[in-house]
Amino acid sequence: LGKPLKNIPQFVSKQQLTEDAVEAARNEMKEELIAQGKPEKIIDNIVAGKINRWIEDNSQLDKTHALLSQTYVMDDSMTVEEAIKAVDASIEIVEYVRFELGEGIEKKEEDFAAEVAAQMGN
């Protein structure tokens, strides 16, 4: 992508958004707004806007960092969605795992002076 993602999508496409997931997000947003001390009469209006944004952020089929619209690694002239259709139209991606660059890599701590001293026989 070349830039960090602000919101990591939790779903491949809007088709995977269930009413339960949307309702859970809506309730979480309401709780946050109540905790912030927002007036009760405007909370529903704020949540309506936030839920639309949440749906867009979590189902970015048309965005560059959504799985199905990413460039297919083996043939950069097509997207992942086009590659799936070319192979077999019955394939459906139901889940995916995203790894952050460098995630889980442990850097070995080395003391260069101690290493040189050990090689010198000290």
Tab-separated table of C-alpha atoms in Angstrom:
chain	number	residue	atom	x	y	z
A	1	LEU	CA	0.000	0.000	0.000
A	2	GLY	CA	2.804	2.387	0.729
A	3	LYS	CA	0.991	3.922	3.694
A	4	PRO	CA	-0.375	2.550	6.957
A	5	LEU	CA	-4.040	1.665	7.139
A	6	LYS	CA	-6.103	3.580	9.641
A	7	ASN	CA	-8.804	0.943	9.845
A	8	ILE	CA	-8.061	-2.660	9.012
A	9	PRO	CA	-11.081	-4.238	7.275
A	10	GLN	CA	-12.619	-7.126	9.190
A	11	PHE	CA	-14.588	-8.499	6.253
A	12	VAL	CA	-13.826	-9.369	2.640
A	13	SER	CA	-16.966	-7.736	1.255
A	14	LYS	CA	-20.328	-6.253	2.248
A	15	GLN	CA	-21.864	-9.663	1.620
A	16	GLN	CA	-20.168	-10.902	4.787
A	17	LEU	CA	-21.563	-8.152	7.016
A	18	THR	CA	-24.229	-9.743	9.164
A	19	GLU	CA	-26.944	-7.885	11.045
A	20	ASP	CA	-25.351	-9.141	14.274
A	21	ALA	CA	-21.981	-7.584	13.383
A	22	VAL	CA	-23.592	-4.268	12.417
A	23	GLU	CA	-25.750	-4.238	15.552
A	24	ALA	CA	-22.733	-5.006	17.774
A	25	ALA	CA	-20.816	-2.122	16.175
A	26	ARG	CA	-23.841	0.173	16.589
A	27	ASN	CA	-24.129	-0.702	20.300
A	28	GLU	CA	-20.405	-0.172	20.834
A	29	MET	CA	-20.615	3.263	19.177
A	30	LYS	CA	-23.601	4.235	21.353
A	31	GLU	CA	-21.726	3.209	24.498
A	32	GLU	CA	-18.694	5.277	23.444
A	33	LEU	CA	-20.839	8.353	22.790
A	34	ILE	CA	-22.665	7.983	26.108
A	35	ALA	CA	-19.297	7.640	27.877
A	36	GLN	CA	-18.170	10.858	26.155
A	37	GLY	CA	-21.216	12.635	27.584
A	38	LYS	CA	-22.975	13.346	24.283
A	39	PRO	CA	-26.640	14.441	24.584
A	40	GLU	CA	-29.059	11.523	24.248
A	41	LYS	CA	-31.106	13.249	21.522
A	42	ILE	CA	-28.182	13.512	19.057
A	43	ILE	CA	-26.623	10.104	19.686
A	44	ASP	CA	-28.825	8.341	17.100
A	45	ASN	CA	-27.852	10.860	14.410
A	46	ILE	CA	-24.156	10.484	15.208
A	47	VAL	CA	-24.396	6.681	15.280
A	48	ALA	CA	-26.152	6.651	11.882
A	49	GLY	CA	-23.212	8.478	10.307
A	50	LYS	CA	-20.636	6.404	12.168
A	51	ILE	CA	-22.273	3.100	11.206
A	52	ASN	CA	-22.225	4.054	7.520
A	53	ARG	CA	-18.522	4.836	7.840
A	54	TRP	CA	-17.923	1.570	9.734
A	55	ILE	CA	-19.645	-0.428	6.985
A	56	GLU	CA	-17.531	1.327	4.364
A	57	ASP	CA	-14.311	0.802	6.336
A	58	ASN	CA	-15.035	-2.868	6.993
A	59	SER	CA	-16.128	-3.853	3.515
A	60	GLN	CA	-13.909	-1.874	1.212
A	61	LEU	CA	-14.472	-3.978	-1.860
A	62	ASP	CA	-13.757	-1.002	-4.089
A	63	LYS	CA	-10.731	0.240	-2.153
A	64	THR	CA	-7.136	-0.688	-2.898
A	65	HIS	CA	-6.579	-2.577	0.348
A	66	ALA	CA	-9.670	-4.766	0.199
A	67	LEU	CA	-8.741	-8.352	-0.492
A	68	LEU	CA	-10.860	-8.975	-3.583
A	69	SER	CA	-9.829	-5.767	-5.339
A	70	GLN	CA	-6.105	-6.146	-4.695
A	71	THR	CA	-3.847	-6.846	-7.644
A	72	TYR	CA	-3.357	-10.581	-8.064
A	73	VAL	CA	0.275	-11.427	-7.248
A	74	MET	CA	0.735	-13.985	-10.029
A	75	ASP	CA	-0.720	-11.719	-12.758
A	76	ASP	CA	-0.813	-8.005	-12.039
A	77	SER	CA	-3.181	-7.341	-14.935
A	78	MET	CA	-6.095	-8.721	-12.893
A	79	THR	CA	-7.524	-8.421	-9.403
A	80	VAL	CA	-7.903	-11.248	-6.889
A	81	GLU	CA	-11.635	-11.318	-7.641
A	82	GLU	CA	-11.000	-11.680	-11.391
A	83	ALA	CA	-8.411	-14.413	-10.764
A	84	ILE	CA	-10.903	-16.365	-8.651
A	85	LYS	CA	-13.562	-16.103	-11.368
A	86	ALA	CA	-11.046	-17.181	-14.027
A	87	VAL	CA	-10.165	-20.337	-12.089
A	88	ASP	CA	-13.611	-21.380	-10.890
A	89	ALA	CA	-16.663	-19.220	-10.322
A	90	SER	CA	-17.787	-21.410	-7.407
A	91	ILE	CA	-14.803	-20.446	-5.217
A	92	GLU	CA	-15.759	-18.221	-2.303
A	93	ILE	CA	-13.343	-16.650	0.166
A	94	VAL	CA	-14.978	-16.882	3.567
A	95	GLU	CA	-12.086	-15.767	5.762
A	96	TYR	CA	-8.583	-14.398	5.456
A	97	VAL	CA	-5.675	-13.534	7.729
A	98	ARG	CA	-3.698	-10.326	7.321
A	99	PHE	CA	-0.092	-10.195	8.484
A	100	GLU	CA	1.497	-6.849	9.304
A	101	LEU	CA	4.967	-6.306	7.874
A	102	GLY	CA	7.480	-7.415	10.516
A	103	GLU	CA	4.818	-8.745	12.852
A	104	GLY	CA	6.153	-11.521	15.069
A	105	ILE	CA	9.790	-11.002	14.075
A	106	GLU	CA	12.130	-11.042	17.016
A	107	LYS	CA	15.392	-9.176	16.674
A	108	LYS	CA	18.409	-10.926	18.128
A	109	GLU	CA	20.200	-8.746	20.676
A	110	GLU	CA	23.945	-8.843	20.144
A	111	ASP	CA	26.816	-7.264	22.044
A	112	PHE	CA	29.476	-6.671	19.406
A	113	ALA	CA	32.231	-5.929	21.954
A	114	ALA	CA	31.557	-9.187	23.822
A	115	GLU	CA	31.513	-11.122	20.548
A	116	VAL	CA	34.908	-9.709	19.498
A	117	ALA	CA	36.345	-10.376	22.954
A	118	ALA	CA	35.127	-13.990	22.793
A	119	GLN	CA	36.755	-14.470	19.387
A	120	MET	CA	40.025	-12.967	20.643
A	121	GLY	CA	40.047	-15.457	23.485
A	122	ASN	CA	39.606	-12.925	26.283
